[in-house]
Amino acid sequence: MKVAFVFTQAPYGSSRVREGIDALLAMSAYCDETDIGVFFLHDGVLNLLAKQQAELLLQKETSAMLKLLALYEIEQCFISQEDVARYQLTDQSLLLPVKILEQSALINRLRQAEKILTF
């Protein structure tokens, strides 16, 4: 993996998540999809919730942008088992298929990246 995109922010607190997704999709035009890893950590896992109601906050949903990852064939998406337990997530509640890893395995994957971009 050459580039890791790490999302640690909740979806609607700032524009960082939207900017990160834009950068991720742009990077996919220049890299092979196997060179890109996407990590959702801590509050960042909230971006993966399928039933968001951004319009209540007068925001645009980021979930539509995240669904483009499948179209761009970006399949290396990871979350930690600890965050799954903390937020009581299930496969049905998630927008994308992700690989659930123990915290240590997730950190090892991140260490393999040449560049890490955090949003």
CSV table of C-alpha atoms in Angstrom, one decimal:
chain,number,residue,atom,x,y,z
A,1,MET,CA,0.0,0.0,0.0
A,2,LYS,CA,1.4,3.3,-1.0
A,3,VAL,CA,-1.1,5.8,0.3
A,4,ALA,CA,-3.3,5.5,3.4
A,5,PHE,CA,-6.3,7.8,3.9
A,6,VAL,CA,-7.3,7.9,7.6
A,7,PHE,CA,-10.6,9.3,8.6
A,8,THR,CA,-10.9,10.2,12.3
A,9,GLN,CA,-13.5,12.9,12.2
A,10,ALA,CA,-17.3,12.5,12.4
A,11,PRO,CA,-19.0,13.3,9.1
A,12,TYR,CA,-20.6,16.7,9.6
A,13,GLY,CA,-18.5,18.5,12.2
A,14,SER,CA,-16.3,20.2,9.6
A,15,SER,CA,-15.4,20.0,5.9
A,16,ARG,CA,-12.4,17.8,6.5
A,17,VAL,CA,-14.2,14.5,5.7
A,18,ARG,CA,-15.6,15.8,2.5
A,19,GLU,CA,-12.2,17.2,1.5
A,20,GLY,CA,-10.6,13.8,2.4
A,21,ILE,CA,-13.0,11.9,0.2
A,22,ASP,CA,-12.4,14.3,-2.6
A,23,ALA,CA,-8.6,13.8,-2.3
A,24,LEU,CA,-9.2,10.0,-2.1
A,25,LEU,CA,-11.2,9.9,-5.3
A,26,ALA,CA,-8.7,12.2,-7.1
A,27,MET,CA,-5.8,10.0,-5.9
A,28,SER,CA,-7.5,6.9,-7.3
A,29,ALA,CA,-7.2,8.4,-10.8
A,30,TYR,CA,-3.4,8.4,-10.4
A,31,CYS,CA,-2.8,5.2,-8.5
A,32,ASP,CA,-3.7,1.6,-8.8
A,33,GLU,CA,-6.6,0.8,-6.5
A,34,THR,CA,-4.4,-1.7,-4.6
A,35,ASP,CA,-2.0,1.1,-3.7
A,36,ILE,CA,-4.7,2.9,-1.7
A,37,GLY,CA,-5.9,2.0,1.8
A,38,VAL,CA,-8.8,3.7,3.6
A,39,PHE,CA,-9.0,3.5,7.4
A,40,PHE,CA,-11.9,4.7,9.5
A,41,LEU,CA,-10.8,5.2,13.1
A,42,HIS,CA,-12.5,6.5,16.3
A,43,ASP,CA,-15.3,9.0,15.3
A,44,GLY,CA,-14.4,8.4,11.7
A,45,VAL,CA,-16.4,5.1,11.7
A,46,LEU,CA,-19.5,7.2,11.9
A,47,ASN,CA,-18.9,8.1,8.2
A,48,LEU,CA,-19.8,4.5,7.4
A,49,LEU,CA,-23.3,4.6,8.8
A,50,ALA,CA,-25.8,3.8,6.1
A,51,LYS,CA,-28.8,5.8,7.4
A,52,GLN,CA,-27.4,9.3,7.8
A,53,GLN,CA,-29.8,12.3,7.9
A,54,ALA,CA,-27.5,15.2,6.9
A,55,GLU,CA,-30.4,17.3,5.7
A,56,LEU,CA,-31.4,17.8,9.3
A,57,LEU,CA,-28.1,19.6,9.8
A,58,LEU,CA,-28.5,21.4,6.5
A,59,GLN,CA,-25.5,19.5,5.2
A,60,LYS,CA,-24.8,17.4,2.1
A,61,GLU,CA,-24.4,13.7,2.8
A,62,THR,CA,-21.0,12.3,2.5
A,63,SER,CA,-22.3,8.8,2.2
A,64,ALA,CA,-23.1,9.2,-1.6
A,65,MET,CA,-19.4,10.1,-2.1
A,66,LEU,CA,-18.2,7.1,-0.1
A,67,LYS,CA,-20.4,4.8,-2.2
A,68,LEU,CA,-18.2,5.8,-5.1
A,69,LEU,CA,-15.3,3.8,-3.6
A,70,ALA,CA,-16.8,0.6,-5.0
A,71,LEU,CA,-17.1,2.2,-8.5
A,72,TYR,CA,-13.5,3.2,-8.3
A,73,GLU,CA,-12.7,-0.4,-7.1
A,74,ILE,CA,-11.1,0.8,-3.9
A,75,GLU,CA,-11.7,-2.2,-1.7
A,76,GLN,CA,-9.0,-1.9,1.0
A,77,CYS,CA,-11.2,-0.3,3.7
A,78,PHE,CA,-10.5,-1.0,7.4
A,79,ILE,CA,-12.0,-0.4,10.8
A,80,SER,CA,-10.9,-1.6,14.2
A,81,GLN,CA,-12.7,-4.3,16.2
A,82,GLU,CA,-12.6,-1.9,19.2
A,83,ASP,CA,-14.5,0.8,17.3
A,84,VAL,CA,-17.1,-1.7,16.1
A,85,ALA,CA,-17.7,-2.6,19.7
A,86,ARG,CA,-17.6,1.0,20.9
A,87,TYR,CA,-20.2,2.2,18.4
A,88,GLN,CA,-22.1,-1.2,18.3
A,89,LEU,CA,-21.8,-1.4,14.6
A,90,THR,CA,-23.2,-4.3,12.5
A,91,ASP,CA,-22.7,-5.3,8.8
A,92,GLN,CA,-26.2,-4.1,8.2
A,93,SER,CA,-25.5,-0.6,9.6
A,94,LEU,CA,-22.5,0.0,7.4
A,95,LEU,CA,-22.5,1.7,4.1
A,96,LEU,CA,-19.5,-0.2,2.6
A,97,PRO,CA,-17.9,-3.6,3.1
A,98,VAL,CA,-14.9,-3.2,5.4
A,99,LYS,CA,-12.3,-5.4,6.9
A,100,ILE,CA,-12.5,-5.5,10.6
A,101,LEU,CA,-9.1,-5.8,12.3
A,102,GLU,CA,-7.7,-5.8,15.8
A,103,GLN,CA,-6.1,-2.5,16.7
A,104,SER,CA,-2.6,-4.0,16.4
A,105,ALA,CA,-3.2,-5.5,13.0
A,106,LEU,CA,-4.7,-2.2,11.8
A,107,ILE,CA,-1.6,-0.3,13.0
A,108,ASN,CA,0.6,-2.7,11.2
A,109,ARG,CA,-1.3,-2.1,8.0
A,110,LEU,CA,-0.9,1.6,8.5
A,111,ARG,CA,2.9,1.2,9.0
A,112,GLN,CA,3.1,-0.4,5.5
A,113,ALA,CA,1.9,2.8,3.8
A,114,GLU,CA,4.5,5.1,2.3
A,115,LYS,CA,2.3,8.2,2.9
A,116,ILE,CA,-0.5,8.7,5.4
A,117,LEU,CA,-3.1,11.4,5.0
A,118,THR,CA,-5.4,12.1,7.9
A,119,PHE,CA,-8.8,13.8,7.8
